[in-house]
């Protein structure tokens, strides 16, 4: 006689979490098929197999469902960051994260859906606010990861961690958009991305930072104080204005020849 295995009973919280996940999955399926604005709440209810009352218990509107999708997306990404936070090879960890993103969107074809969610955030204030909060938490977490690596001497200490985190995020988002059209892992692009990361983040590239080269012109400004006394020397040349004395002395010399007198007068005009 076969023994039937009983399922482990779920707590009310676990059941609620599972219902929430089911609703989001069903909504995503509808959104991929017809888009946000063409999908009705009734279609989502039908897809998940729940009545409107049950669905509205978890999400008050379609906008709330879209915002929850954006939040869940970044929450999963933050979990991935936490796994690599104490890595000894940050470029390698970032490469692994990049490939995980690419594999995920190629596998479940959600690249187009996430692109549409972010576009909706530009038009819809509620969705936009949720995306902005999720993005801020993500970028701050990534910047902290970069800062930790800088303190350990793993990557270039001259990099601005916050700006580097923003740039990396933009590159990853761009990769997702590209996959919305290709649906395949861009192998060559990922290899190029790995190489670029190693060059960009390399600690050995720190001396080439343009910010540290700026103090070099400082010694050129040093001669400025030396040039200052030059104008003061001009007043000292005024004693040459002894022309009256020379002119008065001319008549005193009785035996002065015309040539000497002319020479002296020419000197007095200098």
PDB file of N, CA, C and O in Angstrom, residues 8-23 50 57-58:
ATOM      1  N   UNK A   8       3.554  19.812   4.004  1.00  0.00           N
ATOM      2  CA  UNK A   8       3.743  20.567   5.235  1.00  0.00           C
ATOM      3  C   UNK A   8       2.755  21.720   5.257  1.00  0.00           C
ATOM      4  O   UNK A   8       2.707  22.513   4.310  1.00  0.00           O
ATOM      5  N   UNK A   9       1.940  21.790   6.277  1.00  0.00           N
ATOM      6  CA  UNK A   9       0.938  22.875   6.309  1.00  0.00           C
ATOM      7  C   UNK A   9       1.602  24.251   6.346  1.00  0.00           C
ATOM      8  O   UNK A   9       2.621  24.452   7.019  1.00  0.00           O
ATOM      9  N   UNK A  10       1.039  25.170   5.600  1.00  0.00           N
ATOM     10  CA  UNK A  10       1.581  26.523   5.551  1.00  0.00           C
ATOM     11  C   UNK A  10       0.919  27.401   6.604  1.00  0.00           C
ATOM     12  O   UNK A  10      -0.269  27.239   6.914  1.00  0.00           O
ATOM     13  N   UNK A  11       1.699  28.330   7.110  1.00  0.00           N
ATOM     14  CA  UNK A  11       1.150  29.294   8.055  1.00  0.00           C
ATOM     15  C   UNK A  11       0.329  30.319   7.284  1.00  0.00           C
ATOM     16  O   UNK A  11       0.482  30.440   6.059  1.00  0.00           O
ATOM     17  N   UNK A  12      -0.539  31.076   7.960  1.00  0.00           N
ATOM     18  CA  UNK A  12      -1.308  32.125   7.265  1.00  0.00           C
ATOM     19  C   UNK A  12      -0.417  33.100   6.501  1.00  0.00           C
ATOM     20  O   UNK A  12      -0.758  33.544   5.401  1.00  0.00           O
ATOM     21  N   UNK A  13       0.730  33.408   7.070  1.00  0.00           N
ATOM     22  CA  UNK A  13       1.652  34.335   6.398  1.00  0.00           C
ATOM     23  C   UNK A  13       2.203  33.713   5.129  1.00  0.00           C
ATOM     24  O   UNK A  13       2.305  34.376   4.083  1.00  0.00           O
ATOM     25  N   UNK A  14       2.570  32.440   5.190  1.00  0.00           N
ATOM     26  CA  UNK A  14       3.103  31.756   4.019  1.00  0.00           C
ATOM     27  C   UNK A  14       2.046  31.639   2.923  1.00  0.00           C
ATOM     28  O   UNK A  14       2.352  31.811   1.739  1.00  0.00           O
ATOM     29  N   UNK A  15       0.803  31.362   3.324  1.00  0.00           N
ATOM     30  CA  UNK A  15      -0.273  31.268   2.338  1.00  0.00           C
ATOM     31  C   UNK A  15      -0.510  32.619   1.673  1.00  0.00           C
ATOM     32  O   UNK A  15      -0.720  32.701   0.458  1.00  0.00           O
ATOM     33  N   UNK A  16      -0.460  33.684   2.469  1.00  0.00           N
ATOM     34  CA  UNK A  16      -0.659  35.029   1.924  1.00  0.00           C
ATOM     35  C   UNK A  16       0.464  35.387   0.960  1.00  0.00           C
ATOM     36  O   UNK A  16       0.222  35.965  -0.111  1.00  0.00           O
ATOM     37  N   UNK A  17       1.698  35.043   1.328  1.00  0.00           N
ATOM     38  CA  UNK A  17       2.843  35.330   0.455  1.00  0.00           C
ATOM     39  C   UNK A  17       2.720  34.569  -0.862  1.00  0.00           C
ATOM     40  O   UNK A  17       3.032  35.105  -1.937  1.00  0.00           O
ATOM     41  N   UNK A  18       2.261  33.326  -0.777  1.00  0.00           N
ATOM     42  CA  UNK A  18       2.119  32.531  -1.987  1.00  0.00           C
ATOM     43  C   UNK A  18       1.024  33.087  -2.888  1.00  0.00           C
ATOM     44  O   UNK A  18       1.178  33.129  -4.119  1.00  0.00           O
ATOM     45  N   UNK A  19      -0.085  33.534  -2.290  1.00  0.00           N
ATOM     46  CA  UNK A  19      -1.157  34.134  -3.082  1.00  0.00           C
ATOM     47  C   UNK A  19      -0.662  35.398  -3.787  1.00  0.00           C
ATOM     48  O   UNK A  19      -0.974  35.644  -4.957  1.00  0.00           O
ATOM     49  N   UNK A  20       0.104  36.165  -3.079  1.00  0.00           N
ATOM     50  CA  UNK A  20       0.652  37.396  -3.654  1.00  0.00           C
ATOM     51  C   UNK A  20       1.537  37.063  -4.862  1.00  0.00           C
ATOM     52  O   UNK A  20       1.452  37.714  -5.911  1.00  0.00           O
ATOM     53  N   UNK A  21       2.392  36.049  -4.706  1.00  0.00           N
ATOM     54  CA  UNK A  21       3.277  35.635  -5.795  1.00  0.00           C
ATOM     55  C   UNK A  21       2.470  35.147  -6.989  1.00  0.00           C
ATOM     56  O   UNK A  21       2.770  35.471  -8.149  1.00  0.00           O
ATOM     57  N   UNK A  22       1.423  34.368  -6.708  1.00  0.00           N
ATOM     58  CA  UNK A  22       0.576  33.841  -7.791  1.00  0.00           C
ATOM     59  C   UNK A  22      -0.093  34.965  -8.577  1.00  0.00           C
ATOM     60  O   UNK A  22      -0.177  34.916  -9.815  1.00  0.00           O
ATOM     61  N   UNK A  23      -0.561  35.982  -7.856  1.00  0.00           N
ATOM     62  CA  UNK A  23      -1.226  37.114  -8.511  1.00  0.00           C
ATOM     63  C   UNK A  23      -0.228  37.857  -9.398  1.00  0.00           C
ATOM     64  O   UNK A  23      -0.537  38.214 -10.544  1.00  0.00           O
ATOM     65  N   UNK A  50      -8.830  33.526  -9.003  1.00  0.00           N
ATOM     66  CA  UNK A  50      -9.362  34.101  -7.760  1.00  0.00           C
ATOM     67  C   UNK A  50     -10.436  35.123  -8.091  1.00  0.00           C
ATOM     68  O   UNK A  50     -10.435  35.704  -9.182  1.00  0.00           O
ATOM     69  N   UNK A  57      -7.678  42.209  -2.095  1.00  0.00           N
ATOM     70  CA  UNK A  57      -7.193  42.119  -0.719  1.00  0.00           C
ATOM     71  C   UNK A  57      -5.673  42.301  -0.686  1.00  0.00           C
ATOM     72  O   UNK A  57      -5.110  42.768   0.311  1.00  0.00           O
ATOM     73  N   UNK A  58      -5.025  41.928  -1.774  1.00  0.00           N
ATOM     74  CA  UNK A  58      -3.560  42.018  -1.846  1.00  0.00           C
ATOM     75  C   UNK A  58      -3.098  43.254  -2.612  1.00  0.00           C
ATOM     76  O   UNK A  58      -2.068  43.842  -2.271  1.00  0.00           O
TER      77      UNK A  58
END
